[in-house]
Every structure is written in structure tokens, then in C-alpha cells.
Amino acid sequence: MSRTLPDLTADPARDHKRAVLDAGAVRDAYRRWAGVYDAVFGGVSSFGRKRAVAAVNRLPGTRVLEVGVGTGLALPRYRRDKRVVGVDLSREMLEKARERVAAEGLTHVEGLVEMDAERMAFADGSFDVAVAMFTASVVPNARALFAEMSRVVRPGGQLLFVNHFAAQDGPRWWVERTMAPLSRVLGWHPDFALSDLLDGEAEVESLEACPPAGLFTLVQVRNARAVQALAA
Ligand SMILES: C[S@@+](CC[C@H](N)C(=O)[O-])C[C@H]1O[C@@H](n2cnc3c(N)ncnc32)[C@H](O)[C@@H]1O
């Protein structure tokens, strides 16, 4: 199911209380979640994760960056000709991912690196594709994440995101706004909107609602800004 693009020119600043999620709060939250993450979130998020990796597998190019790789739930799903590097802020989540790679013999995973996705050590254009699954609403600054993913992906490459984006009205909007001050405890922003991630210049190629009940959206963006920057 495709979706229409919401207004990306909206000011991401909120008129309600949103707790700041800094890198320390993210590390603390995912230190707590690491042991139970797969059991608590693995099921509900599996549809979106499957769709995102299937989309990555269809794209040209082999160099894939997964930001916020977490416990590595997506890693077994990549085609074996992809060369996958995962980064995450949380040592404990990465440890689970490393155990998975070893247990399942995932030789297409080239590296799992403790690194801040808002400031990555990779050279410009190092990857064909970058994908962030359920991570954009967790990072302290989603626009900085997008800019950094754009930098490390080659011009014309693809950026993919699967995430829950806040409702724009109705009961779900009310619940999400009410939960917003709990961000530091939860480890994500319940009121995260697409305009928190993308500005009006992003070249959105598709928006696809994912089960259950369209709760998550797969967003695919062409890395056009880097093309413009190189041409300038
Ligand atoms: C909700 S989990 C998603 C994990 C995985 N992508 C999945 O599909 O299950 C979010 C992950 O993003 C990581 N994260 C948050 N901010 C980050 C940052 N700035 N740089 C790297 N990883 C980050 C967290 O540590 C956590 O492992």
C-alpha cells in the first residue's frame, strides 16, 4: 500500500513536552533492552524489517550499511552477495548481534562497529545503500542521521527507513503525544514525525505502509543531495 507524502516543511519542534534523548540516554536504554529486545520487539517489528531488507536486496550494489543494527535481527535476511556493515551506539545490543553472526555463520556481515550514526568514521560514498530500521525515532537528532547517511552513501544510492511515524490526528495522536515525555525511559520518541527526519528537499521515491495495521512505514529516498553537492 502506498502513502501520500505528508507536509515535510512542518517545523519539527513540538508544542508539547518531549524529553531529550541524548547518546547517554540511548546507551542506558538499550543496555536495559538488550537482553529482552528480541522477545519484546522482534515479533511486532518483523514485517517492516522483512520489507526493508527485501527492498535492499532488490537494489543494485553490494555495499550495505545498516545503522542502529541492534541485536542484528535483520542480518540473516540479506542476500549473501551483499556485503553488510552494521553500526550501533549500544555495546550490549552489538554483542547480541555478534553472537547471532557467529551462531548462524553470517559471512556476508563484514563488520559490526560501535559508532554514532550521526558522526560516522566512513569516507564519503562508501556504501550503495544505507538502511535504518526502527532507529530514526531513537537517534538524538534524526536530521543529522539523514545527513550523515547521505554523506556515506554514493551519489544516486538509496537511503531506506522503516519506522513508526506519529499519527497526525485521532486517538493514536493523543496517545503518542501523552507518551512523548517518556522518551528517555522508552529509548525512542513516540511522537516522531516524518518531518523530524526529512526536509522538503528529500527525494522520496516511495512510502509503503507495513503491517501490523499500517503501524510502520517503509520510506525509500534517492540520495540526490550528494549528487547536487558534487555537481556544485
Ligand atoms: C529500536 S532499536 C532497532 C534495532 C534494529 N534496527 C532492529 O530492527 O531491531 C534502535 C537501535 O538504534 C541504536 N541507536 C540509537 N541511536 C544511535 C546512534 N546515534 N548511532 C548508532 N546507533 C544508534 C540503539 O542503540 C538501538 O540498538
mmCIF file of C-alpha atoms and ligand atoms in Angstrom, residues 21-23 26-27 29-31 33 37-38 41-42 45-46 48-49 66-74 87-94 100 113-120 131-141 145 162-163 186-188, ligand 1:
data_model
loop_
_atom_site.group_PDB
_atom_site.id
_atom_site.type_symbol
_atom_site.label_atom_id
_atom_site.label_comp_id
_atom_site.label_asym_id
_atom_site.label_seq_id
_atom_site.Cartn_x
_atom_site.Cartn_y
_atom_site.Cartn_z
ATOM 1 C CA LEU A 21 17.256 11.587 24.052
ATOM 2 C CA ASP A 22 20.996 12.099 24.101
ATOM 3 C CA ALA A 23 23.603 9.439 23.315
ATOM 4 C CA VAL A 26 20.195 5.828 24.268
ATOM 5 C CA ARG A 27 23.071 3.714 25.621
ATOM 6 C CA ALA A 29 18.016 2.456 27.461
ATOM 7 C CA TYR A 30 19.458 -0.215 25.150
ATOM 8 C CA ARG A 31 21.700 -1.621 27.897
ATOM 9 C CA TRP A 33 16.598 -3.604 26.493
ATOM 10 C CA TYR A 37 14.728 -6.872 22.878
ATOM 11 C CA ASP A 38 14.140 -9.788 20.503
ATOM 12 C CA PHE A 41 10.012 -6.177 19.850
ATOM 13 C CA GLY A 42 11.148 -8.881 17.435
ATOM 14 C CA SER A 45 8.591 -5.270 14.012
ATOM 15 C CA SER A 46 9.334 -8.320 11.860
ATOM 16 C CA GLY A 48 8.678 -3.949 8.479
ATOM 17 C CA ARG A 49 12.146 -5.433 8.841
ATOM 18 C CA GLU A 66 22.752 -0.834 8.488
ATOM 19 C CA VAL A 67 22.624 1.937 11.062
ATOM 20 C CA GLY A 68 21.294 1.071 14.508
ATOM 21 C CA VAL A 69 21.794 -2.612 13.718
ATOM 22 C CA GLY A 70 20.812 -3.513 17.294
ATOM 23 C CA THR A 71 20.758 -7.255 18.017
ATOM 24 C CA GLY A 72 21.101 -7.963 14.297
ATOM 25 C CA LEU A 73 17.592 -9.305 13.733
ATOM 26 C CA ALA A 74 17.771 -8.271 10.052
ATOM 27 C CA VAL A 87 26.867 0.222 13.400
ATOM 28 C CA ASP A 88 25.264 0.886 16.760
ATOM 29 C CA LEU A 89 25.811 3.031 19.833
ATOM 30 C CA SER A 90 24.980 0.228 22.242
ATOM 31 C CA ARG A 91 27.749 -2.233 23.117
ATOM 32 C CA GLU A 92 25.223 -4.655 24.633
ATOM 33 C CA MET A 93 22.988 -4.685 21.525
ATOM 34 C CA LEU A 94 26.063 -5.207 19.303
ATOM 35 C CA ARG A 100 23.958 -14.101 16.036
ATOM 36 C CA VAL A 113 31.085 -1.452 14.808
ATOM 37 C CA GLU A 114 30.319 0.619 17.893
ATOM 38 C CA MET A 115 29.807 4.020 16.322
ATOM 39 C CA ASP A 116 27.494 7.032 16.474
ATOM 40 C CA ALA A 117 25.426 7.047 13.279
ATOM 41 C CA GLU A 118 25.284 10.847 13.445
ATOM 42 C CA ARG A 119 29.103 11.005 13.118
ATOM 43 C CA MET A 120 30.409 8.003 11.259
ATOM 44 C CA VAL A 131 19.129 1.366 5.886
ATOM 45 C CA ALA A 132 17.830 2.338 9.327
ATOM 46 C CA MET A 133 15.182 0.058 10.811
ATOM 47 C CA PHE A 134 13.312 1.380 13.857
ATOM 48 C CA THR A 135 16.269 3.645 14.539
ATOM 49 C CA ALA A 136 15.332 7.083 13.156
ATOM 50 C CA SER A 137 12.984 7.722 16.103
ATOM 51 C CA VAL A 138 15.709 6.701 18.555
ATOM 52 C CA VAL A 139 18.748 8.732 17.492
ATOM 53 C CA PRO A 140 19.149 12.053 19.288
ATOM 54 C CA ASN A 141 18.979 14.072 16.023
ATOM 55 C CA LEU A 145 21.345 10.950 10.918
ATOM 56 C CA VAL A 162 11.342 1.718 8.358
ATOM 57 C CA ASN A 163 9.768 3.322 11.372
ATOM 58 C CA LEU A 186 11.437 4.056 26.437
ATOM 59 C CA GLY A 187 14.519 4.734 24.318
ATOM 60 C CA TRP A 188 12.575 6.253 21.410
HETATM 61 C C1 LIG B 1 14.749 0.157 18.291
HETATM 62 S S1 LIG B 1 16.401 -0.415 18.099
HETATM 63 C C2 LIG B 1 16.354 -1.087 16.440
HETATM 64 C C3 LIG B 1 17.362 -2.171 16.237
HETATM 65 C C4 LIG B 1 17.318 -2.869 14.877
HETATM 66 N N1 LIG B 1 17.494 -1.936 13.788
HETATM 67 C C5 LIG B 1 16.041 -3.643 14.691
HETATM 68 O O1 LIG B 1 15.457 -3.569 13.600
HETATM 69 O O2 LIG B 1 15.636 -4.365 15.597
HETATM 70 C C6 LIG B 1 17.289 1.113 17.838
HETATM 71 C C7 LIG B 1 18.787 0.923 17.825
HETATM 72 O O3 LIG B 1 19.393 2.158 17.410
HETATM 73 C C8 LIG B 1 20.584 2.340 18.152
HETATM 74 N N2 LIG B 1 20.966 3.766 18.102
HETATM 75 C C9 LIG B 1 20.317 4.831 18.616
HETATM 76 N N3 LIG B 1 20.956 5.975 18.375
HETATM 77 C C10 LIG B 1 22.052 5.649 17.661
HETATM 78 C C11 LIG B 1 23.123 6.401 17.100
HETATM 79 N N4 LIG B 1 23.173 7.723 17.201
HETATM 80 N N5 LIG B 1 24.090 5.738 16.440
HETATM 81 C C12 LIG B 1 24.053 4.376 16.317
HETATM 82 N N6 LIG B 1 23.055 3.609 16.830
HETATM 83 C C13 LIG B 1 22.067 4.230 17.483
HETATM 84 C C14 LIG B 1 20.214 1.833 19.544
HETATM 85 O O4 LIG B 1 21.352 1.551 20.321
HETATM 86 C C15 LIG B 1 19.388 0.601 19.175
HETATM 87 O O5 LIG B 1 20.188 -0.559 19.087
#
